[in-house]
Amino acid sequence: TRLERPALEATLRGLALPLQEGRRRVVSWPGWALHEGRLGAPLEAAEVQKLESEIGPLPAGYRDFVVQVAATGAGPGYGLLSPTSASQRALTAGDFAWKDGTSPKEPPRGVLALAHAGCGVMWLLVLRGEHAGEVWVDAGGADHIARRVAPDFQSFYRAWMHSCVRDDLDFVQWDPRCCATANVLSQV
């Protein structure tokens, strides 16, 4: 089933309601403060056409999401990043060639950055190459391992929403003990 904006907004509003024991942990996390559980505006059809004319076709599920739900706002880490920003263009060139569970020697290519988790960790949507349409995590700033985390954007976003509803702070696909910030703080 497709992700729908009204259902997502209702779920996000529900997450902000206090529990009997107090506040949900997921809404207390600093990343939540950036988007406050709000979805940004969807892209206009003309914006998507312009974007696709510059970088190539978007995976269908992601395209549907940015046109019908939101292009930015509530999402994993510090929230969804705009696919139209100038900084995204450099990532979209070329084909994605990473191997699951390895430490890539080259930067990602043929991707859009979906969201960042801090500590040099990014979720990426593969645009081109053998893994087109998949979502990967680039944990270069943590455990240095690249991992396939979802077969498509909608599965990825749905998994994040499920973790929020469960009040699970562990929507993490890397070893958080390797995070640069955690390492520095643990040595102090």
JSON list of C-alpha atoms in Angstrom, two decimals:
[
{"chain": "A", "resi": 1, "resn": "THR", "atom": "CA", "xyz": [0.00, 0.00, 0.00]},
{"chain": "A", "resi": 2, "resn": "ARG", "atom": "CA", "xyz": [1.11, 3.52, -0.79]},
{"chain": "A", "resi": 3, "resn": "LEU", "atom": "CA", "xyz": [2.02, 5.99, 1.94]},
{"chain": "A", "resi": 4, "resn": "GLU", "atom": "CA", "xyz": [-0.65, 8.69, 2.21]},
{"chain": "A", "resi": 5, "resn": "ARG", "atom": "CA", "xyz": [-0.10, 12.17, 3.66]},
{"chain": "A", "resi": 6, "resn": "PRO", "atom": "CA", "xyz": [-3.27, 12.32, 5.84]},
{"chain": "A", "resi": 7, "resn": "ALA", "atom": "CA", "xyz": [-2.47, 8.98, 7.52]},
{"chain": "A", "resi": 8, "resn": "LEU", "atom": "CA", "xyz": [1.17, 9.95, 8.07]},
{"chain": "A", "resi": 9, "resn": "GLU", "atom": "CA", "xyz": [0.19, 13.34, 9.52]},
{"chain": "A", "resi": 10, "resn": "ALA", "atom": "CA", "xyz": [-2.25, 11.67, 11.91]},
{"chain": "A", "resi": 11, "resn": "THR", "atom": "CA", "xyz": [0.42, 9.23, 13.05]},
{"chain": "A", "resi": 12, "resn": "LEU", "atom": "CA", "xyz": [2.98, 12.00, 13.50]},
{"chain": "A", "resi": 13, "resn": "ARG", "atom": "CA", "xyz": [0.50, 14.06, 15.56]},
{"chain": "A", "resi": 14, "resn": "GLY", "atom": "CA", "xyz": [-0.20, 10.99, 17.68]},
{"chain": "A", "resi": 15, "resn": "LEU", "atom": "CA", "xyz": [3.50, 10.54, 18.36]},
{"chain": "A", "resi": 16, "resn": "ALA", "atom": "CA", "xyz": [3.62, 14.01, 19.94]},
{"chain": "A", "resi": 17, "resn": "LEU", "atom": "CA", "xyz": [0.86, 13.17, 22.45]},
{"chain": "A", "resi": 18, "resn": "PRO", "atom": "CA", "xyz": [2.10, 12.36, 25.95]},
{"chain": "A", "resi": 19, "resn": "LEU", "atom": "CA", "xyz": [2.05, 8.76, 27.16]},
{"chain": "A", "resi": 20, "resn": "GLN", "atom": "CA", "xyz": [0.97, 7.78, 30.67]},
{"chain": "A", "resi": 21, "resn": "GLU", "atom": "CA", "xyz": [4.65, 7.50, 31.62]},
{"chain": "A", "resi": 22, "resn": "GLY", "atom": "CA", "xyz": [5.55, 10.83, 29.99]},
{"chain": "A", "resi": 23, "resn": "ARG", "atom": "CA", "xyz": [6.88, 11.80, 26.61]},
{"chain": "A", "resi": 24, "resn": "ARG", "atom": "CA", "xyz": [7.87, 9.37, 23.88]},
{"chain": "A", "resi": 25, "resn": "ARG", "atom": "CA", "xyz": [11.61, 8.97, 23.55]},
{"chain": "A", "resi": 26, "resn": "VAL", "atom": "CA", "xyz": [11.51, 9.41, 19.77]},
{"chain": "A", "resi": 27, "resn": "VAL", "atom": "CA", "xyz": [10.10, 12.93, 20.04]},
{"chain": "A", "resi": 28, "resn": "SER", "atom": "CA", "xyz": [12.70, 13.81, 22.69]},
{"chain": "A", "resi": 29, "resn": "TRP", "atom": "CA", "xyz": [15.57, 12.96, 20.34]},
{"chain": "A", "resi": 30, "resn": "PRO", "atom": "CA", "xyz": [17.34, 16.11, 19.03]},
{"chain": "A", "resi": 31, "resn": "GLY", "atom": "CA", "xyz": [16.72, 15.18, 15.38]},
{"chain": "A", "resi": 32, "resn": "TRP", "atom": "CA", "xyz": [12.96, 15.33, 15.96]},
{"chain": "A", "resi": 33, "resn": "ALA", "atom": "CA", "xyz": [13.30, 18.98, 17.04]},
{"chain": "A", "resi": 34, "resn": "LEU", "atom": "CA", "xyz": [14.44, 19.91, 13.53]},
{"chain": "A", "resi": 35, "resn": "HIS", "atom": "CA", "xyz": [11.27, 18.71, 11.79]},
{"chain": "A", "resi": 36, "resn": "GLU", "atom": "CA", "xyz": [8.93, 18.59, 14.85]},
{"chain": "A", "resi": 37, "resn": "GLY", "atom": "CA", "xyz": [7.07, 15.68, 13.29]},
{"chain": "A", "resi": 38, "resn": "ARG", "atom": "CA", "xyz": [5.88, 17.83, 10.39]},
{"chain": "A", "resi": 39, "resn": "LEU", "atom": "CA", "xyz": [5.95, 16.93, 6.73]},
{"chain": "A", "resi": 40, "resn": "GLY", "atom": "CA", "xyz": [7.20, 19.57, 4.33]},
{"chain": "A", "resi": 41, "resn": "ALA", "atom": "CA", "xyz": [5.36, 20.52, 1.18]},
{"chain": "A", "resi": 42, "resn": "PRO", "atom": "CA", "xyz": [5.22, 18.11, -1.76]},
{"chain": "A", "resi": 43, "resn": "LEU", "atom": "CA", "xyz": [6.98, 19.09, -4.97]},
{"chain": "A", "resi": 44, "resn": "GLU", "atom": "CA", "xyz": [4.98, 20.51, -7.85]},
{"chain": "A", "resi": 45, "resn": "ALA", "atom": "CA", "xyz": [4.89, 18.39, -11.01]},
{"chain": "A", "resi": 46, "resn": "ALA", "atom": "CA", "xyz": [6.99, 21.02, -12.82]},
{"chain": "A", "resi": 47, "resn": "GLU", "atom": "CA", "xyz": [9.68, 20.81, -10.10]},
{"chain": "A", "resi": 48, "resn": "VAL", "atom": "CA", "xyz": [9.85, 17.02, -10.45]},
{"chain": "A", "resi": 49, "resn": "GLN", "atom": "CA", "xyz": [10.05, 17.28, -14.25]},
{"chain": "A", "resi": 50, "resn": "LYS", "atom": "CA", "xyz": [12.90, 19.78, -13.96]},
{"chain": "A", "resi": 51, "resn": "LEU", "atom": "CA", "xyz": [14.70, 17.59, -11.40]},
{"chain": "A", "resi": 52, "resn": "GLU", "atom": "CA", "xyz": [14.33, 14.47, -13.54]},
{"chain": "A", "resi": 53, "resn": "SER", "atom": "CA", "xyz": [15.51, 16.33, -16.65]},
{"chain": "A", "resi": 54, "resn": "GLU", "atom": "CA", "xyz": [18.71, 17.17, -14.74]},
{"chain": "A", "resi": 55, "resn": "ILE", "atom": "CA", "xyz": [19.41, 13.89, -12.88]},
{"chain": "A", "resi": 56, "resn": "GLY", "atom": "CA", "xyz": [17.32, 11.21, -14.61]},
{"chain": "A", "resi": 57, "resn": "PRO", "atom": "CA", "xyz": [14.18, 9.41, -13.47]},
{"chain": "A", "resi": 58, "resn": "LEU", "atom": "CA", "xyz": [13.40, 9.04, -9.78]},
{"chain": "A", "resi": 59, "resn": "PRO", "atom": "CA", "xyz": [12.44, 5.60, -8.44]},
{"chain": "A", "resi": 60, "resn": "ALA", "atom": "CA", "xyz": [8.61, 5.34, -8.68]},
{"chain": "A", "resi": 61, "resn": "GLY", "atom": "CA", "xyz": [7.86, 5.02, -4.94]},
{"chain": "A", "resi": 62, "resn": "TYR", "atom": "CA", "xyz": [10.07, 7.98, -4.07]},
{"chain": "A", "resi": 63, "resn": "ARG", "atom": "CA", "xyz": [8.63, 10.04, -6.93]},
{"chain": "A", "resi": 64, "resn": "ASP", "atom": "CA", "xyz": [5.10, 9.32, -5.66]},
{"chain": "A", "resi": 65, "resn": "PHE", "atom": "CA", "xyz": [6.12, 10.31, -2.13]},
{"chain": "A", "resi": 66, "resn": "VAL", "atom": "CA", "xyz": [7.69, 13.66, -3.06]},
{"chain": "A", "resi": 67, "resn": "VAL", "atom": "CA", "xyz": [4.74, 14.56, -5.30]},
{"chain": "A", "resi": 68, "resn": "GLN", "atom": "CA", "xyz": [1.88, 13.36, -3.08]},
{"chain": "A", "resi": 69, "resn": "VAL", "atom": "CA", "xyz": [3.26, 13.44, 0.48]},
{"chain": "A", "resi": 70, "resn": "ALA", "atom": "CA", "xyz": [6.34, 15.59, 1.12]},
{"chain": "A", "resi": 71, "resn": "ALA", "atom": "CA", "xyz": [9.76, 16.44, -0.26]},
{"chain": "A", "resi": 72, "resn": "THR", "atom": "CA", "xyz": [11.23, 17.35, 3.15]},
{"chain": "A", "resi": 73, "resn": "GLY", "atom": "CA", "xyz": [10.37, 17.20, 6.83]},
{"chain": "A", "resi": 74, "resn": "ALA", "atom": "CA", "xyz": [9.61, 14.33, 9.19]},
{"chain": "A", "resi": 75, "resn": "GLY", "atom": "CA", "xyz": [11.88, 11.38, 8.58]},
{"chain": "A", "resi": 76, "resn": "PRO", "atom": "CA", "xyz": [14.78, 9.39, 9.98]},
{"chain": "A", "resi": 77, "resn": "GLY", "atom": "CA", "xyz": [17.68, 11.15, 11.65]},
{"chain": "A", "resi": 78, "resn": "TYR", "atom": "CA", "xyz": [17.29, 14.89, 11.25]},
{"chain": "A", "resi": 79, "resn": "GLY", "atom": "CA", "xyz": [14.51, 14.58, 8.67]},
{"chain": "A", "resi": 80, "resn": "LEU", "atom": "CA", "xyz": [14.15, 14.24, 4.92]},
{"chain": "A", "resi": 81, "resn": "LEU", "atom": "CA", "xyz": [16.45, 16.36, 2.79]},
{"chain": "A", "resi": 82, "resn": "SER", "atom": "CA", "xyz": [15.29, 18.23, -0.28]},
{"chain": "A", "resi": 83, "resn": "PRO", "atom": "CA", "xyz": [16.04, 16.36, -3.49]},
{"chain": "A", "resi": 84, "resn": "THR", "atom": "CA", "xyz": [16.25, 19.68, -5.35]},
{"chain": "A", "resi": 85, "resn": "SER", "atom": "CA", "xyz": [19.13, 21.29, -3.46]},
{"chain": "A", "resi": 86, "resn": "ALA", "atom": "CA", "xyz": [22.30, 22.12, -5.34]},
{"chain": "A", "resi": 87, "resn": "SER", "atom": "CA", "xyz": [24.37, 19.88, -3.05]},
{"chain": "A", "resi": 88, "resn": "GLN", "atom": "CA", "xyz": [22.39, 16.84, -4.24]},
{"chain": "A", "resi": 89, "resn": "ARG", "atom": "CA", "xyz": [23.55, 17.27, -7.87]},
{"chain": "A", "resi": 90, "resn": "ALA", "atom": "CA", "xyz": [27.11, 16.11, -7.15]},
{"chain": "A", "resi": 91, "resn": "LEU", "atom": "CA", "xyz": [25.83, 12.81, -5.70]},
{"chain": "A", "resi": 92, "resn": "THR", "atom": "CA", "xyz": [23.55, 11.99, -8.64]},
{"chain": "A", "resi": 93, "resn": "ALA", "atom": "CA", "xyz": [26.27, 11.66, -11.28]},
{"chain": "A", "resi": 94, "resn": "GLY", "atom": "CA", "xyz": [27.46, 8.20, -12.23]},
{"chain": "A", "resi": 95, "resn": "ASP", "atom": "CA", "xyz": [26.34, 4.71, -11.20]},
{"chain": "A", "resi": 96, "resn": "PHE", "atom": "CA", "xyz": [26.16, 3.34, -7.68]},
{"chain": "A", "resi": 97, "resn": "ALA", "atom": "CA", "xyz": [28.74, 0.56, -7.33]},
{"chain": "A", "resi": 98, "resn": "TRP", "atom": "CA", "xyz": [29.06, -0.18, -3.60]},
{"chain": "A", "resi": 99, "resn": "LYS", "atom": "CA", "xyz": [28.85, -3.72, -2.22]},
{"chain": "A", "resi": 100, "resn": "ASP", "atom": "CA", "xyz": [26.66, -4.50, 0.79]},
{"chain": "A", "resi": 101, "resn": "GLY", "atom": "CA", "xyz": [28.58, -4.90, 4.06]},
{"chain": "A", "resi": 102, "resn": "THR", "atom": "CA", "xyz": [31.85, -3.44, 2.78]},
{"chain": "A", "resi": 103, "resn": "SER", "atom": "CA", "xyz": [33.87, -0.30, 3.45]},
{"chain": "A", "resi": 104, "resn": "PRO", "atom": "CA", "xyz": [33.67, 1.72, 0.22]},
{"chain": "A", "resi": 105, "resn": "LYS", "atom": "CA", "xyz": [36.88, 3.33, -0.96]},
{"chain": "A", "resi": 106, "resn": "GLU", "atom": "CA", "xyz": [35.09, 5.85, -3.18]},
{"chain": "A", "resi": 107, "resn": "PRO", "atom": "CA", "xyz": [32.28, 8.31, -2.42]},
{"chain": "A", "resi": 108, "resn": "PRO", "atom": "CA", "xyz": [28.73, 7.37, -3.36]},
{"chain": "A", "resi": 109, "resn": "ARG", "atom": "CA", "xyz": [27.62, 8.07, -6.93]},
{"chain": "A", "resi": 110, "resn": "GLY", "atom": "CA", "xyz": [24.24, 7.78, -8.61]},
{"chain": "A", "resi": 111, "resn": "VAL", "atom": "CA", "xyz": [22.32, 8.54, -5.40]},
{"chain": "A", "resi": 112, "resn": "LEU", "atom": "CA", "xyz": [20.22, 11.13, -3.61]},
{"chain": "A", "resi": 113, "resn": "ALA", "atom": "CA", "xyz": [20.86, 11.78, 0.08]},
{"chain": "A", "resi": 114, "resn": "LEU", "atom": "CA", "xyz": [17.56, 11.07, 1.87]},
{"chain": "A", "resi": 115, "resn": "ALA", "atom": "CA", "xyz": [18.48, 12.06, 5.44]},
{"chain": "A", "resi": 116, "resn": "HIS", "atom": "CA", "xyz": [21.44, 12.32, 7.76]},
{"chain": "A", "resi": 117, "resn": "ALA", "atom": "CA", "xyz": [21.75, 10.86, 11.23]},
{"chain": "A", "resi": 118, "resn": "GLY", "atom": "CA", "xyz": [24.70, 12.92, 12.42]},
{"chain": "A", "resi": 119, "resn": "CYS", "atom": "CA", "xyz": [28.09, 11.33, 13.07]},
{"chain": "A", "resi": 120, "resn": "GLY", "atom": "CA", "xyz": [28.76, 11.30, 9.31]},
{"chain": "A", "resi": 121, "resn": "VAL", "atom": "CA", "xyz": [25.96, 8.82, 8.62]},
{"chain": "A", "resi": 122, "resn": "MET", "atom": "CA", "xyz": [23.62, 9.28, 5.63]},
{"chain": "A", "resi": 123, "resn": "TRP", "atom": "CA", "xyz": [20.75, 7.31, 4.14]},
{"chain": "A", "resi": 124, "resn": "LEU", "atom": "CA", "xyz": [20.97, 7.20, 0.35]},
{"chain": "A", "resi": 125, "resn": "LEU", "atom": "CA", "xyz": [18.46, 6.43, -2.39]},
{"chain": "A", "resi": 126, "resn": "VAL", "atom": "CA", "xyz": [20.15, 4.66, -5.29]},
{"chain": "A", "resi": 127, "resn": "LEU", "atom": "CA", "xyz": [19.19, 6.15, -8.65]},
{"chain": "A", "resi": 128, "resn": "ARG", "atom": "CA", "xyz": [21.41, 4.17, -11.02]},
{"chain": "A", "resi": 129, "resn": "GLY", "atom": "CA", "xyz": [23.34, 0.95, -11.08]},
{"chain": "A", "resi": 130, "resn": "GLU", "atom": "CA", "xyz": [22.49, -2.63, -10.14]},
{"chain": "A", "resi": 131, "resn": "HIS", "atom": "CA", "xyz": [20.88, -1.46, -6.86]},
{"chain": "A", "resi": 132, "resn": "ALA", "atom": "CA", "xyz": [18.65, 1.25, -8.38]},
{"chain": "A", "resi": 133, "resn": "GLY", "atom": "CA", "xyz": [15.63, 2.02, -6.22]},
{"chain": "A", "resi": 134, "resn": "GLU", "atom": "CA", "xyz": [17.16, 0.63, -3.01]},
{"chain": "A", "resi": 135, "resn": "VAL", "atom": "CA", "xyz": [17.96, 2.58, 0.16]},
{"chain": "A", "resi": 136, "resn": "TRP", "atom": "CA", "xyz": [21.44, 2.22, 1.65]},
{"chain": "A", "resi": 137, "resn": "VAL", "atom": "CA", "xyz": [23.15, 3.66, 4.68]},
{"chain": "A", "resi": 138, "resn": "ASP", "atom": "CA", "xyz": [26.59, 5.23, 4.34]},
{"chain": "A", "resi": 139, "resn": "ALA", "atom": "CA", "xyz": [28.10, 4.83, 7.81]},
{"chain": "A", "resi": 140, "resn": "GLY", "atom": "CA", "xyz": [31.45, 6.32, 6.83]},
{"chain": "A", "resi": 141, "resn": "GLY", "atom": "CA", "xyz": [31.52, 8.46, 9.98]},
{"chain": "A", "resi": 142, "resn": "ALA", "atom": "CA", "xyz": [30.68, 5.54, 12.26]},
{"chain": "A", "resi": 143, "resn": "ASP", "atom": "CA", "xyz": [31.61, 1.92, 11.52]},
{"chain": "A", "resi": 144, "resn": "HIS", "atom": "CA", "xyz": [32.67, 2.69, 7.91]},
{"chain": "A", "resi": 145, "resn": "ILE", "atom": "CA", "xyz": [30.33, 0.06, 6.47]},
{"chain": "A", "resi": 146, "resn": "ALA", "atom": "CA", "xyz": [27.82, 0.57, 3.63]},
{"chain": "A", "resi": 147, "resn": "ARG", "atom": "CA", "xyz": [24.62, -1.43, 3.99]},
{"chain": "A", "resi": 148, "resn": "ARG", "atom": "CA", "xyz": [21.47, -2.02, 1.98]},
{"chain": "A", "resi": 149, "resn": "VAL", "atom": "CA", "xyz": [18.65, -1.18, 4.42]},
{"chain": "A", "resi": 150, "resn": "ALA", "atom": "CA", "xyz": [15.48, -1.35, 2.30]},
{"chain": "A", "resi": 151, "resn": "PRO", "atom": "CA", "xyz": [14.39, -2.54, -1.14]},
{"chain": "A", "resi": 152, "resn": "ASP", "atom": "CA", "xyz": [12.73, 0.82, -1.86]},
{"chain": "A", "resi": 153, "resn": "PHE", "atom": "CA", "xyz": [11.96, 4.23, -0.37]},
{"chain": "A", "resi": 154, "resn": "GLN", "atom": "CA", "xyz": [8.43, 3.43, 0.78]},
{"chain": "A", "resi": 155, "resn": "SER", "atom": "CA", "xyz": [9.61, 0.33, 2.71]},
{"chain": "A", "resi": 156, "resn": "PHE", "atom": "CA", "xyz": [12.36, 2.44, 4.28]},
{"chain": "A", "resi": 157, "resn": "TYR", "atom": "CA", "xyz": [9.99, 5.22, 5.35]},
{"chain": "A", "resi": 158, "resn": "ARG", "atom": "CA", "xyz": [7.39, 2.75, 6.59]},
{"chain": "A", "resi": 159, "resn": "ALA", "atom": "CA", "xyz": [10.07, 0.98, 8.72]},
{"chain": "A", "resi": 160, "resn": "TRP", "atom": "CA", "xyz": [11.04, 4.33, 10.25]},
{"chain": "A", "resi": 161, "resn": "MET", "atom": "CA", "xyz": [7.41, 5.14, 11.07]},
{"chain": "A", "resi": 162, "resn": "HIS", "atom": "CA", "xyz": [6.95, 1.70, 12.68]},
{"chain": "A", "resi": 163, "resn": "SER", "atom": "CA", "xyz": [10.02, 2.28, 14.85]},
{"chain": "A", "resi": 164, "resn": "CYS", "atom": "CA", "xyz": [8.58, 5.64, 15.95]},
{"chain": "A", "resi": 165, "resn": "VAL", "atom": "CA", "xyz": [5.22, 4.12, 16.85]},
{"chain": "A", "resi": 166, "resn": "ARG", "atom": "CA", "xyz": [7.04, 1.45, 18.89]},
{"chain": "A", "resi": 167, "resn": "ASP", "atom": "CA", "xyz": [9.03, 4.30, 20.51]},
{"chain": "A", "resi": 168, "resn": "ASP", "atom": "CA", "xyz": [12.18, 2.52, 19.42]},
{"chain": "A", "resi": 169, "resn": "LEU", "atom": "CA", "xyz": [15.24, 4.78, 19.19]},
{"chain": "A", "resi": 170, "resn": "ASP", "atom": "CA", "xyz": [17.16, 2.04, 17.44]},
{"chain": "A", "resi": 171, "resn": "PHE", "atom": "CA", "xyz": [16.34, 2.89, 13.81]},
{"chain": "A", "resi": 172, "resn": "VAL", "atom": "CA", "xyz": [20.05, 2.44, 13.30]},
{"chain": "A", "resi": 173, "resn": "GLN", "atom": "CA", "xyz": [21.67, 0.29, 10.62]},
{"chain": "A", "resi": 174, "resn": "TRP", "atom": "CA", "xyz": [25.26, 0.78, 11.79]},
{"chain": "A", "resi": 175, "resn": "ASP", "atom": "CA", "xyz": [27.24, 0.24, 14.98]},
{"chain": "A", "resi": 176, "resn": "PRO", "atom": "CA", "xyz": [26.49, 3.42, 16.99]},
{"chain": "A", "resi": 177, "resn": "ARG", "atom": "CA", "xyz": [29.41, 2.69, 19.33]},
{"chain": "A", "resi": 178, "resn": "CYS", "atom": "CA", "xyz": [31.65, 3.62, 16.41]},
{"chain": "A", "resi": 179, "resn": "CYS", "atom": "CA", "xyz": [30.11, 7.07, 16.01]},
{"chain": "A", "resi": 180, "resn": "ALA", "atom": "CA", "xyz": [32.79, 9.74, 16.22]},
{"chain": "A", "resi": 181, "resn": "THR", "atom": "CA", "xyz": [30.82, 11.79, 18.78]},
{"chain": "A", "resi": 182, "resn": "ALA", "atom": "CA", "xyz": [30.19, 8.76, 21.00]},
{"chain": "A", "resi": 183, "resn": "ASN", "atom": "CA", "xyz": [33.86, 7.80, 20.82]},
{"chain": "A", "resi": 184, "resn": "VAL", "atom": "CA", "xyz": [35.03, 11.27, 21.85]},
{"chain": "A", "resi": 185, "resn": "LEU", "atom": "CA", "xyz": [32.54, 11.48, 24.74]},
{"chain": "A", "resi": 186, "resn": "SER", "atom": "CA", "xyz": [33.40, 8.01, 26.01]},
{"chain": "A", "resi": 187, "resn": "GLN", "atom": "CA", "xyz": [37.08, 8.98, 26.20]},
{"chain": "A", "resi": 188, "resn": "VAL", "atom": "CA", "xyz": [36.44, 12.16, 28.19]}
]
